[in-house]
Coordinates of C-alpha atoms in Angstrom, one line a residue:
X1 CA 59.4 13.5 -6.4
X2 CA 58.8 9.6 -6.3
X3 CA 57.2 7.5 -8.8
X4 CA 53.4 8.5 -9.8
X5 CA 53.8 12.0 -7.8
X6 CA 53.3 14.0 -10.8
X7 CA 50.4 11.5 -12.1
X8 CA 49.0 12.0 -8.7
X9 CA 48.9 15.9 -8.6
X10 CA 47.4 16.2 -12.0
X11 CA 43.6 16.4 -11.9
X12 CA 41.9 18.8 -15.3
X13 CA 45.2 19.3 -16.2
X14 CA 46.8 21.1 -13.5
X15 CA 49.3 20.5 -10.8
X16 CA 48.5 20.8 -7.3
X17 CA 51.6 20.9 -4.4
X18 CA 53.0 17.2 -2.9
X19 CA 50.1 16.3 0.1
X20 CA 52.1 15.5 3.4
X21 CA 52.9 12.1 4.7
X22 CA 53.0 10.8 8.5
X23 CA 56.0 9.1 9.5
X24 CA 53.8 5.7 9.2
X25 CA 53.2 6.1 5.8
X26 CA 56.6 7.3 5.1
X27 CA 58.3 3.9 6.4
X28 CA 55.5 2.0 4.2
X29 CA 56.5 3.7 1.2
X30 CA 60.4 3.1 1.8
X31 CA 59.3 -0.6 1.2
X32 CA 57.2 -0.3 -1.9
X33 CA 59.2 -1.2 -5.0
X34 CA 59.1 0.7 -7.8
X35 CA 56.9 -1.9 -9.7
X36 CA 54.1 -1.8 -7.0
X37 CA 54.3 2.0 -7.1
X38 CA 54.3 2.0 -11.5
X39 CA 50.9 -1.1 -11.1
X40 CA 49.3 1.0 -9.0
X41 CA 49.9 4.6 -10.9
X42 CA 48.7 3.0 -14.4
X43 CA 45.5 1.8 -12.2
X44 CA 45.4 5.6 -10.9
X45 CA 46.2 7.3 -14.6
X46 CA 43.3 5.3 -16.2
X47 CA 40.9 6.3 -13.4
X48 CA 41.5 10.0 -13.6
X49 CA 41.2 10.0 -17.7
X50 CA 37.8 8.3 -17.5
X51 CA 36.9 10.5 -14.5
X52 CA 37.6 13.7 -16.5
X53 CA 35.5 12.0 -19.2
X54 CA 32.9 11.4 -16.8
X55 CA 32.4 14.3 -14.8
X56 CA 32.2 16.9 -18.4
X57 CA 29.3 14.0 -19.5
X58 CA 26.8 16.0 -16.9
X59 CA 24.4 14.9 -14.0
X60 CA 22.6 12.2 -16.6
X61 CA 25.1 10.4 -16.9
X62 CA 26.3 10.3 -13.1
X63 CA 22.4 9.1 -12.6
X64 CA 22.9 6.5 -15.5
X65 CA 26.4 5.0 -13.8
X66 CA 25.1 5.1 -10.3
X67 CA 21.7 3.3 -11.6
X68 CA 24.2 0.8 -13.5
X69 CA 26.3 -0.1 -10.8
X70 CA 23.0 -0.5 -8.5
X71 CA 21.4 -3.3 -11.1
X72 CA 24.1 -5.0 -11.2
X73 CA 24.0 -6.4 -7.4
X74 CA 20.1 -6.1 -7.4
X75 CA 19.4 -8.6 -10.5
X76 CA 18.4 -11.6 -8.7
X77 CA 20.8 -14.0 -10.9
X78 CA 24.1 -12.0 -10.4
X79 CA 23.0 -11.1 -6.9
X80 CA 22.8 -14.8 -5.8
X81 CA 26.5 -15.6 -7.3
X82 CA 27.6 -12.6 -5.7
X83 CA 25.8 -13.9 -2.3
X84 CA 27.4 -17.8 -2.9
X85 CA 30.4 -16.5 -4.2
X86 CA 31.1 -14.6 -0.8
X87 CA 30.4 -17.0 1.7
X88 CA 32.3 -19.9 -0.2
X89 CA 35.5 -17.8 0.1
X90 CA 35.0 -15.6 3.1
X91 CA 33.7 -18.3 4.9
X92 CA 31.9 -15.8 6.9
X93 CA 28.0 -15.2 7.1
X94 CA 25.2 -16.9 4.9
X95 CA 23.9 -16.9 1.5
X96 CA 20.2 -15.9 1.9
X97 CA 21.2 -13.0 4.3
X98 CA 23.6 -11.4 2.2
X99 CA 20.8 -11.4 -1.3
X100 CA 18.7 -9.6 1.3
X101 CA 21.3 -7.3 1.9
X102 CA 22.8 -6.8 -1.8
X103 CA 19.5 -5.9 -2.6
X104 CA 17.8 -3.8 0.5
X105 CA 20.6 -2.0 1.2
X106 CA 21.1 -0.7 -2.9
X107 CA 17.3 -0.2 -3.2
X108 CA 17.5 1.8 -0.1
X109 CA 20.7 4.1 -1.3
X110 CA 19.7 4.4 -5.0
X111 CA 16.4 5.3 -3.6
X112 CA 18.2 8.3 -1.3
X113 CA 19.7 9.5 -4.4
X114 CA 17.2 9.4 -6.7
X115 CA 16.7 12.9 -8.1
X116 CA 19.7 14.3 -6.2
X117 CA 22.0 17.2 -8.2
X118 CA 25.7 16.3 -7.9
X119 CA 27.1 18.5 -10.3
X120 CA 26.9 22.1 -11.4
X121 CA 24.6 24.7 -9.0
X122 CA 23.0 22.7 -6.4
X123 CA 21.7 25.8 -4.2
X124 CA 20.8 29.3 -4.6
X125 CA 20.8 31.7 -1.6
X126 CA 19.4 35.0 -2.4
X127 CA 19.4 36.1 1.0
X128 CA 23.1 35.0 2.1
X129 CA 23.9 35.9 -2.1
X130 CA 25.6 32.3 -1.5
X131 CA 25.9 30.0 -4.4
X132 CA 26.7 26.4 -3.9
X133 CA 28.3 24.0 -6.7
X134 CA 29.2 20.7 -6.4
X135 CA 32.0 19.0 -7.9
X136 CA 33.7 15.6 -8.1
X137 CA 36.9 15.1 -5.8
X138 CA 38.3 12.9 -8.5
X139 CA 39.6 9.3 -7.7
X140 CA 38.5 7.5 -4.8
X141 CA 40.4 4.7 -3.1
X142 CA 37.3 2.4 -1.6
X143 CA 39.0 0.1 0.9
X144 CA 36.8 -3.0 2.2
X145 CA 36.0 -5.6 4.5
X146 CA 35.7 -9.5 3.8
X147 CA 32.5 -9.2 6.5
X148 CA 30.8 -7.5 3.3
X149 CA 32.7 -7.9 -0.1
X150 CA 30.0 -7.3 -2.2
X151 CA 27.5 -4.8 -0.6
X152 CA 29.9 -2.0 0.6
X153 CA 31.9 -1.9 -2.0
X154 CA 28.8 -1.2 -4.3
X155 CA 27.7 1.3 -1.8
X156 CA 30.8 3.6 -2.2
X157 CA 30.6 2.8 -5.7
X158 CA 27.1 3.6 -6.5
X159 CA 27.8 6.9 -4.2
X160 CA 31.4 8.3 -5.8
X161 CA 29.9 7.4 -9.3
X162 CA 27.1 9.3 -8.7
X163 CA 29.1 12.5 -7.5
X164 CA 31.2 12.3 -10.7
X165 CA 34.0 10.1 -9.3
X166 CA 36.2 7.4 -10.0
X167 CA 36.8 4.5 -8.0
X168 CA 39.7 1.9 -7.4
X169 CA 38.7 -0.6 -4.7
X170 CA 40.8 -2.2 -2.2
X171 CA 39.0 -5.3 -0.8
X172 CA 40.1 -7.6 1.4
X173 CA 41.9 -10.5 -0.2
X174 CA 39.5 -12.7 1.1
X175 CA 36.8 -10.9 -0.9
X176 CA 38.6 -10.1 -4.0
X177 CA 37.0 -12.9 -6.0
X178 CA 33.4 -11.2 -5.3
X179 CA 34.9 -7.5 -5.7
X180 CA 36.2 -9.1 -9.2
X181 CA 33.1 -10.7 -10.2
X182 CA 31.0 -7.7 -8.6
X183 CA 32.9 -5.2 -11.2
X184 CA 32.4 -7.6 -14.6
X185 CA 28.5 -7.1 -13.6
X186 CA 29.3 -3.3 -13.3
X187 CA 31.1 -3.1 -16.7
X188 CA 28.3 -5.1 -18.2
X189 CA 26.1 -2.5 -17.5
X190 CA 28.7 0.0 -18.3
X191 CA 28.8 -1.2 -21.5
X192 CA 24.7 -0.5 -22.1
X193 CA 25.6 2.9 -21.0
X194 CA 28.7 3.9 -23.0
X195 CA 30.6 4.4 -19.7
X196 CA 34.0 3.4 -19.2
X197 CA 35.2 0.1 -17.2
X198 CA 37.9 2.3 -16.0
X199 CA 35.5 4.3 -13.8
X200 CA 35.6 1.6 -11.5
X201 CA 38.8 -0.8 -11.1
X202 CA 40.4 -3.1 -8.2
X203 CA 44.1 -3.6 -7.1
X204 CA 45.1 -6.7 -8.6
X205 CA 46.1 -9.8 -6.4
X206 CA 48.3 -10.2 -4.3
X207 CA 46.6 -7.3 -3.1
X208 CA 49.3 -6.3 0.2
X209 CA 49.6 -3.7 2.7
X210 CA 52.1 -1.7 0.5
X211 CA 49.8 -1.7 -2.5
X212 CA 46.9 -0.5 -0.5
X213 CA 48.6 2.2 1.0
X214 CA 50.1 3.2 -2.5
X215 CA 46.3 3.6 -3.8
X216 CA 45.8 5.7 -0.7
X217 CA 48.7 7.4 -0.8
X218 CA 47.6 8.4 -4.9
X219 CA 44.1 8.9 -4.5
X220 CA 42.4 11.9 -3.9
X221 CA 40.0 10.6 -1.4
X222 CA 40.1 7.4 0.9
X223 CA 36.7 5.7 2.2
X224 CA 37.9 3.0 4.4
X225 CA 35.5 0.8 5.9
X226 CA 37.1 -2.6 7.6
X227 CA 39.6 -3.1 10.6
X228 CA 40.9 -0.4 12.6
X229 CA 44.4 -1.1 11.0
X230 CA 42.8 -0.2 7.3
X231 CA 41.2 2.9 8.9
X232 CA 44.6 3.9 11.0
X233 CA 46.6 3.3 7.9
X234 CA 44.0 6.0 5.8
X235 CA 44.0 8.3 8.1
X236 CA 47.9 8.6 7.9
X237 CA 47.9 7.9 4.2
X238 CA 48.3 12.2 3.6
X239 CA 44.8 11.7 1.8
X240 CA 41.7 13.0 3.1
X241 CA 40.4 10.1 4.7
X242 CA 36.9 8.8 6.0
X243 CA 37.1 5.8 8.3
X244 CA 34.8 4.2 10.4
X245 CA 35.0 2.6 14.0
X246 CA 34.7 -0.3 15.8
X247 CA 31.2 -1.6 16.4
X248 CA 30.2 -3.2 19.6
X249 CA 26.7 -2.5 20.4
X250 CA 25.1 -2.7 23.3
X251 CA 20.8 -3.0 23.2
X252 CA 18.8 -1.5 26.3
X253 CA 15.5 -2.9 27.7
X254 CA 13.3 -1.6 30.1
X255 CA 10.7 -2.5 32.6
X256 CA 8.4 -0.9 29.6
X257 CA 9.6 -2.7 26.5
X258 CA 7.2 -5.2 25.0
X259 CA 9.5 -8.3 25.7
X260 CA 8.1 -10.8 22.8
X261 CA 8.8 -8.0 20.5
X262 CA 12.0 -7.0 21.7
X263 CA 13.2 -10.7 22.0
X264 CA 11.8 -11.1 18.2
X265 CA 13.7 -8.3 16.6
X266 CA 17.3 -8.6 19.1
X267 CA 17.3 -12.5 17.5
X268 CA 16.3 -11.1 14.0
X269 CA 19.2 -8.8 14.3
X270 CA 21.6 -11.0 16.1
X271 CA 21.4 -14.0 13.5
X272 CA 20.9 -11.4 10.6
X273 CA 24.1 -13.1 8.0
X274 CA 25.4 -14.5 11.2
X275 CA 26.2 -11.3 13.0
X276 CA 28.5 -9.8 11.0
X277 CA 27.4 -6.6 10.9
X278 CA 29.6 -4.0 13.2
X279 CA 26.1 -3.2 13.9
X280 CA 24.8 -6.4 15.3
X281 CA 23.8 -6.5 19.2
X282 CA 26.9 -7.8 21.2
X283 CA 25.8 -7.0 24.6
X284 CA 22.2 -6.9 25.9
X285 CA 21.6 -5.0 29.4
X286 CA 18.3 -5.8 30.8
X287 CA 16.6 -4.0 34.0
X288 CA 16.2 -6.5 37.4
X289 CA 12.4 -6.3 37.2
X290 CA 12.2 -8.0 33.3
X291 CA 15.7 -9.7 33.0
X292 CA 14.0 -13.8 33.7
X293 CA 11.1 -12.9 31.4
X294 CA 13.2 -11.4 28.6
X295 CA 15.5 -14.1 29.0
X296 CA 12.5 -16.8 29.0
X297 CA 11.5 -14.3 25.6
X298 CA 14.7 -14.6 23.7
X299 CA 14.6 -18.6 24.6
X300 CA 11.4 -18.8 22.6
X301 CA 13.4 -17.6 19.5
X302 CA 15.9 -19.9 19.3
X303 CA 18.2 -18.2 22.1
X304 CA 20.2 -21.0 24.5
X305 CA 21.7 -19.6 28.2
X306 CA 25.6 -21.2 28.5
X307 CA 26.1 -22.1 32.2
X308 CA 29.7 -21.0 33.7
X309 CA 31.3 -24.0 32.3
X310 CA 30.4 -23.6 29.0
X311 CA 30.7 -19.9 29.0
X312 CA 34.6 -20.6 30.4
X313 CA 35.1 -23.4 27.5
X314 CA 33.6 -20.8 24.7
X315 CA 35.7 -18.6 25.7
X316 CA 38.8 -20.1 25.5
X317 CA 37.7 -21.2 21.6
X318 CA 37.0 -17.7 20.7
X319 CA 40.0 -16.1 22.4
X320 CA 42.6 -19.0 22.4
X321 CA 45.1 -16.4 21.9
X322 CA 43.9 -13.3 23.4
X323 CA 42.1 -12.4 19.9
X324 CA 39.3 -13.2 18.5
X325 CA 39.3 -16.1 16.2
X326 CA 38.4 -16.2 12.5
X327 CA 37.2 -19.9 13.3
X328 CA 34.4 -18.7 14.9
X329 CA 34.0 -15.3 12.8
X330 CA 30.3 -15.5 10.9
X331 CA 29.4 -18.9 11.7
X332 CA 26.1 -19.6 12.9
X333 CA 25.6 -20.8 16.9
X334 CA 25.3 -24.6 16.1
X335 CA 28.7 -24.2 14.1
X336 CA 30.1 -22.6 17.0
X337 CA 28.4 -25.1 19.5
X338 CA 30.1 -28.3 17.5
X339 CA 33.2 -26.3 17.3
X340 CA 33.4 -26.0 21.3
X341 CA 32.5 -28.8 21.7
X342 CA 29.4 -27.7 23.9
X343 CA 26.7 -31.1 22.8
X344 CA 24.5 -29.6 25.2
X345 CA 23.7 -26.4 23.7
X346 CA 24.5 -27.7 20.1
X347 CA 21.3 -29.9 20.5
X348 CA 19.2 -27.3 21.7
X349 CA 16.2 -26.3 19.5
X350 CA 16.0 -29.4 17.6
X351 CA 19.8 -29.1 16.8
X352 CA 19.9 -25.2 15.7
X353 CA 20.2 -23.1 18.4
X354 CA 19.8 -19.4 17.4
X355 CA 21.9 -17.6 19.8
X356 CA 24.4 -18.4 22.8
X357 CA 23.5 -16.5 25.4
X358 CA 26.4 -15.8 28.4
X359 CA 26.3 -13.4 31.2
X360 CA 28.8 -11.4 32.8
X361 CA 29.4 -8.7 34.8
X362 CA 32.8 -7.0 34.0
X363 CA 34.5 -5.1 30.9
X364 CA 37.7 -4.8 29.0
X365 CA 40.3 -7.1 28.1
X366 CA 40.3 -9.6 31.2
X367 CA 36.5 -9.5 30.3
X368 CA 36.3 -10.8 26.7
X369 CA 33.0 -11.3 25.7
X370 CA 32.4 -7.6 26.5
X371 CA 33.9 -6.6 23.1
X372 CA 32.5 -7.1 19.7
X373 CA 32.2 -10.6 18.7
X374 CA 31.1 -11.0 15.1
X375 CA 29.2 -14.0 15.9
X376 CA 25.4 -15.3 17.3
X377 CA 27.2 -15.0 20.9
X378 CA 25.1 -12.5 23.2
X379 CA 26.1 -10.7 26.2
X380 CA 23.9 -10.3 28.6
X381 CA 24.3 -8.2 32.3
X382 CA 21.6 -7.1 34.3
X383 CA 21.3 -3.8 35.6
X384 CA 18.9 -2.6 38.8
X385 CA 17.7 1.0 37.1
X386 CA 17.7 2.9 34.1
X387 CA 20.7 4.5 35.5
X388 CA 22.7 1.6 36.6
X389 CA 21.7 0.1 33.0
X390 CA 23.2 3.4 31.0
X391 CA 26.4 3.2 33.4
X392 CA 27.1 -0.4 32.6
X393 CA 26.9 0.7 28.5
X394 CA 29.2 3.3 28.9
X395 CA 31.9 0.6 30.8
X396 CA 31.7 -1.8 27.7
X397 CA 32.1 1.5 25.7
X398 CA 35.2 2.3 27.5
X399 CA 36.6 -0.8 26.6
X400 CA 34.9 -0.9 22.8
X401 CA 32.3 0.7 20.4
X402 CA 32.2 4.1 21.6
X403 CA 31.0 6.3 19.1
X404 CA 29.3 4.0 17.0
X405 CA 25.5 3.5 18.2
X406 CA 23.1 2.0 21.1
X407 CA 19.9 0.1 21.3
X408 CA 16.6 0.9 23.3
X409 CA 13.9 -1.1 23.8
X410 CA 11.2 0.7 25.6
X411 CA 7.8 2.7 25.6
X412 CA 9.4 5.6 27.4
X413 CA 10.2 8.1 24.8
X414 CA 12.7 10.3 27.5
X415 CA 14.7 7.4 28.2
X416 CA 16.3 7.7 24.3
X417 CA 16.5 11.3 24.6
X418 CA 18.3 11.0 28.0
X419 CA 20.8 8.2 25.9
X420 CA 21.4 10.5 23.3
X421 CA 22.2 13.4 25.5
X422 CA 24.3 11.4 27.9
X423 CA 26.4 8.3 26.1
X424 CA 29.3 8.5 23.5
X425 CA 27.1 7.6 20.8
X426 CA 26.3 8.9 17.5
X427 CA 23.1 6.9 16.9
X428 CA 20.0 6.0 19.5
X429 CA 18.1 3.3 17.6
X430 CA 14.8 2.5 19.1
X431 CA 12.5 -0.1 19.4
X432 CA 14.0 -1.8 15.7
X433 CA 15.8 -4.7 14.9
X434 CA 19.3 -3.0 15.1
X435 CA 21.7 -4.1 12.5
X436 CA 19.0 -3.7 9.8
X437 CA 17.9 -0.3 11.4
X438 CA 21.3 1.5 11.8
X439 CA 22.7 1.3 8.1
X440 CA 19.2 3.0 7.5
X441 CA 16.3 1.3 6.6
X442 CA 12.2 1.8 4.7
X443 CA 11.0 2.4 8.2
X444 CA 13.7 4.9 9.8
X445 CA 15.2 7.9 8.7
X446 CA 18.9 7.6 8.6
X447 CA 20.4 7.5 4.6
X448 CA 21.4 3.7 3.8
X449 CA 24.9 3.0 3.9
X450 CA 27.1 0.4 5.0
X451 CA 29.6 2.5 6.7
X452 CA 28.6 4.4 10.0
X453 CA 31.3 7.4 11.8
X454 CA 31.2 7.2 14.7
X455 CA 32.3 10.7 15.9
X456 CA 35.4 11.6 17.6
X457 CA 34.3 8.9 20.5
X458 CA 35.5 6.1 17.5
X459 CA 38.2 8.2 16.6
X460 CA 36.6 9.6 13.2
X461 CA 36.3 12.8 11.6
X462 CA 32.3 12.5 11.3
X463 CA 29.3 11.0 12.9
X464 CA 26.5 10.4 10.4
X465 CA 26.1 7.5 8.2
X466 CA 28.3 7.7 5.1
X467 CA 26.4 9.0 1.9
X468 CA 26.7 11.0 -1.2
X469 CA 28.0 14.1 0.7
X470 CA 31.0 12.9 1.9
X471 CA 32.0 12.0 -2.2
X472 CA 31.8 15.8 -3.4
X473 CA 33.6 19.0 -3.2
X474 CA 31.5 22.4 -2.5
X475 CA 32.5 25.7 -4.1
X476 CA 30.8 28.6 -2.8
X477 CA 30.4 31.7 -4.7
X478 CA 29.4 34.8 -2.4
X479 CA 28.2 37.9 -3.7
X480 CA 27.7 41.1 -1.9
X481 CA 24.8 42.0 -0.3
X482 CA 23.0 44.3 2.4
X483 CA 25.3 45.1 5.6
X484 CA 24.0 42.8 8.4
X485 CA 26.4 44.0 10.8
X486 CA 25.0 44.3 14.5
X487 CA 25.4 46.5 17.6
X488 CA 28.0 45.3 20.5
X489 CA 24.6 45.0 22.3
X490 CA 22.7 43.4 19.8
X491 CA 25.3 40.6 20.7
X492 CA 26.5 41.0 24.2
X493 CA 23.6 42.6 26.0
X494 CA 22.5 39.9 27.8
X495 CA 26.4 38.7 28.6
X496 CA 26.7 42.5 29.8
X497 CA 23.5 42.1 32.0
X498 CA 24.8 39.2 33.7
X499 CA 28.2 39.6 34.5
X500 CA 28.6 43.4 33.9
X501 CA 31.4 44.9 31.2

């Protein structure tokens, strides 16, 4: 048994068997020293004795450390450093965005949970003579993305703390200096509540590769939002793992959309914190008989079409290498203009052009502005019918963003259900400004979150938005009651009536 094995197996005192490792993990650990292994173990040990501490205080104080964790992103003082704090050392998004998001997204998700049982008997079934108990799965390992350093981490944190949990984050280094100044807020609130700072902790820089995958490998649960690296490495951590695929989202409008209001909310999206959401629009397809007055629609918000030349010279800055470039990553369209070089377009809209707009026609690699493009660039193809239009989704799917969502802009209420019943997607959002509508939002139904599976299409293990569930254990207790036990009829009759015996 290696270094923080036993540490790892001990949860209320008793020892559970070693979890399994894939071969991937395996080879990682071969190259963790001891010391990493020993940091990362006293992180771990300090977790699970303010967990057990935590979890036998009851569902008040669960509500109190959730509500803690919340007011200490939403207070507009500490929100606004968080917000500066992030875009100074990401480099990625902007500052006014990002308060809006700190603040939305936590209302949103403290609202979800508000009067929500964690702990102890959450259902009674007299019927089934089912009884359901929740209970904490112990010490999470919250892995997170640079795009968002301070709003998803406090979304898994507000969400494990509430469920009884403990939680050690793994941000990106990039946004380890918020993560760090998100969780002094946190214990400042803490420390009103009489709840412990180890409840929620952060690998200390260098944060690497082999440390991450050492809090994986010790934790009792992984949430991993971020690149498909981080997710690949916790699914084969030998953890129980929730990751999240790649966004890429294509937005749908047809000849029945209300074009000023679909232009309005695809550019409210598209420049929402510079397009860094996974759930920003990165492709637009737009039916033959509206594409020139959509296009004409989008222009009157700040949208500006590149010409082949332009598109070609783009290109070749976002892709110099085949991948796409953190230069260009977050920054809003003039940046990107100035950086190409393009003076034209950079001048367009009294110097701030909204959106670059390109259009194209294929998919996949040779094709690169089909994929996801974390920035205000826009790709537009145009599509002769409904039909042709849900064909050309599915081919930028193929190459990138299956699972995660679509957007339709229309009056026709069968044309979401046919999308929903037809593409590999796990969310139809319609007629709504999409990267604020997807993670949930005051006028939708889906839970807020900052993390979306996207089904076995994105290679995940679930397809709903990430909330309080996925943070708890269920123990059933089952008691007997009356027989319910049917006929061979009863259940094959109408097989039998078909096809015979």
């Amino acid at each position: 048994m290696q270094i923080g094995d036993l540490a790892h197996r001990q949860i209320f005192g008793r020892s559970f068997p070693d979890k399994g490792c894939s071969m991937t993990t395996q080879e990682s650990l071969r190259k963790t020293d001891a010391g990493t292994v020993s940091e990362v173990q006293a992180l771990v040990q300090r977790a699970r004795a303010a967990q057990a501490r935590h979890v036998e205080m009851g569902q008040a104080a669960m509500d109190d450390a959730a509500a803690a964790a919340g007011w200490a992103i939403m207070e507009p003082t500490r929100n606004r450093q968080l917000a500066e704090l992030s875009v100074r050392d990401t480099g990625v998004g902007n500052v006014e965005d990002k308060v809006r998001k700190n603040y939305r997204k936590t209302l949103g998700l403290l609202r979800d949970l508000q009067g929500i049982r964690t702990t102890g008997v959450i259902s009674e079934n007299a019927q089934t003579g089912i009884t359901e108990i929740a209970r904490a799965v112990g010490v999470v390992a919250a892995i997170t993305p640079s795009t968002n350093p301070a709003a998803t981490p406090v979304n898994k944190i507000i969400n494990a703390l509430k469920c009884g949990n403990a939680v050690i984050l793994a941000p990106s280094p990039k946004g380890l200096s918020t993560a760090r100044l998100l969780l002094d807020f946190i214990h400042a609130e803490f420390r009103k509540c009489g709840l412990s700072p180890d409840l929620v902790q952060a690998l200390p820089s260098p944060i690497s590769k082999a440390m991450t995958a050492e809090l994986m490998r010790q934790a009792d649960l992984v949430v991993a939002t971020g690149s498909a690296a981080n997710v690949r490495m916790a699914y084969t951590s030998g953890t129980p793992a929730f990751g999240v695929g790649v966004g890429n989202v294509a937005s749908m409008v047809d000849e029945s959309a209300d074009l000023a209001d679909a232009a309005r909310k695809i550019a409210q999206s598209k420049t929402f914190d510079n397009a860094t959401s996974c759930s920003s629009e990165n492709s637009l397809v737009v039916l033959d008989s509206v594409y020139d007055a959509m296009l004409r629609e989008l222009e009157t918000c700040g949208a500006v079409l590149l010409n082949a030349q332009e598109k070609e010279v783009l290109q070749g800055v976002m892709w110099p290498d085949g991948k796409l470039s953190g230069a260009v990553t977050g920054k809003d369209a003039t940046t990107i203009a100035h950086i190409a070089g393009l003076d034209r377009v950079a001048k367009m809209h009294q110097g701030h052009p909204a959106i670059l707009l390109v259009e194209e026609q294929g998919f996949g690699r040779e094709h690169p502005f089909s994929g996801e493009k974390l920035s205000p660039v826009l790709t537009v193809y145009r599509a002769k019918t409904f039909d042709q239009a849900c064909a050309t989704v599915r081919q930028i799917y193929e190459y990138m963003g299956a699972g995660h969502s679509v957007s339709l802009h229309s009056k026709n209420a069968d044309q979401a259900m046919a999308l929903g019943l037809h593409l590999p997607v796990a969310r139809v959002i319609v007629n709504q400004a999409h990267c604020l509508a997807t993670g949930g939002n005051f006028d939708n139904g889906l839970p807020f979150s900052l993390s979306m599976g996207c089904g076995t299409w994105g290679g995940n293990n679930f397809s709903e938005n990430m909330n309080y569930r996925h943070y708890l254990n269920i123990t059933r207790i089952a008691r007997v009651i009356a027989p319910n036990e049917p006929s061979q009829d009863q259940v094959l009759g109408d097989y039998f009536k078909k096809y015979g015996q």
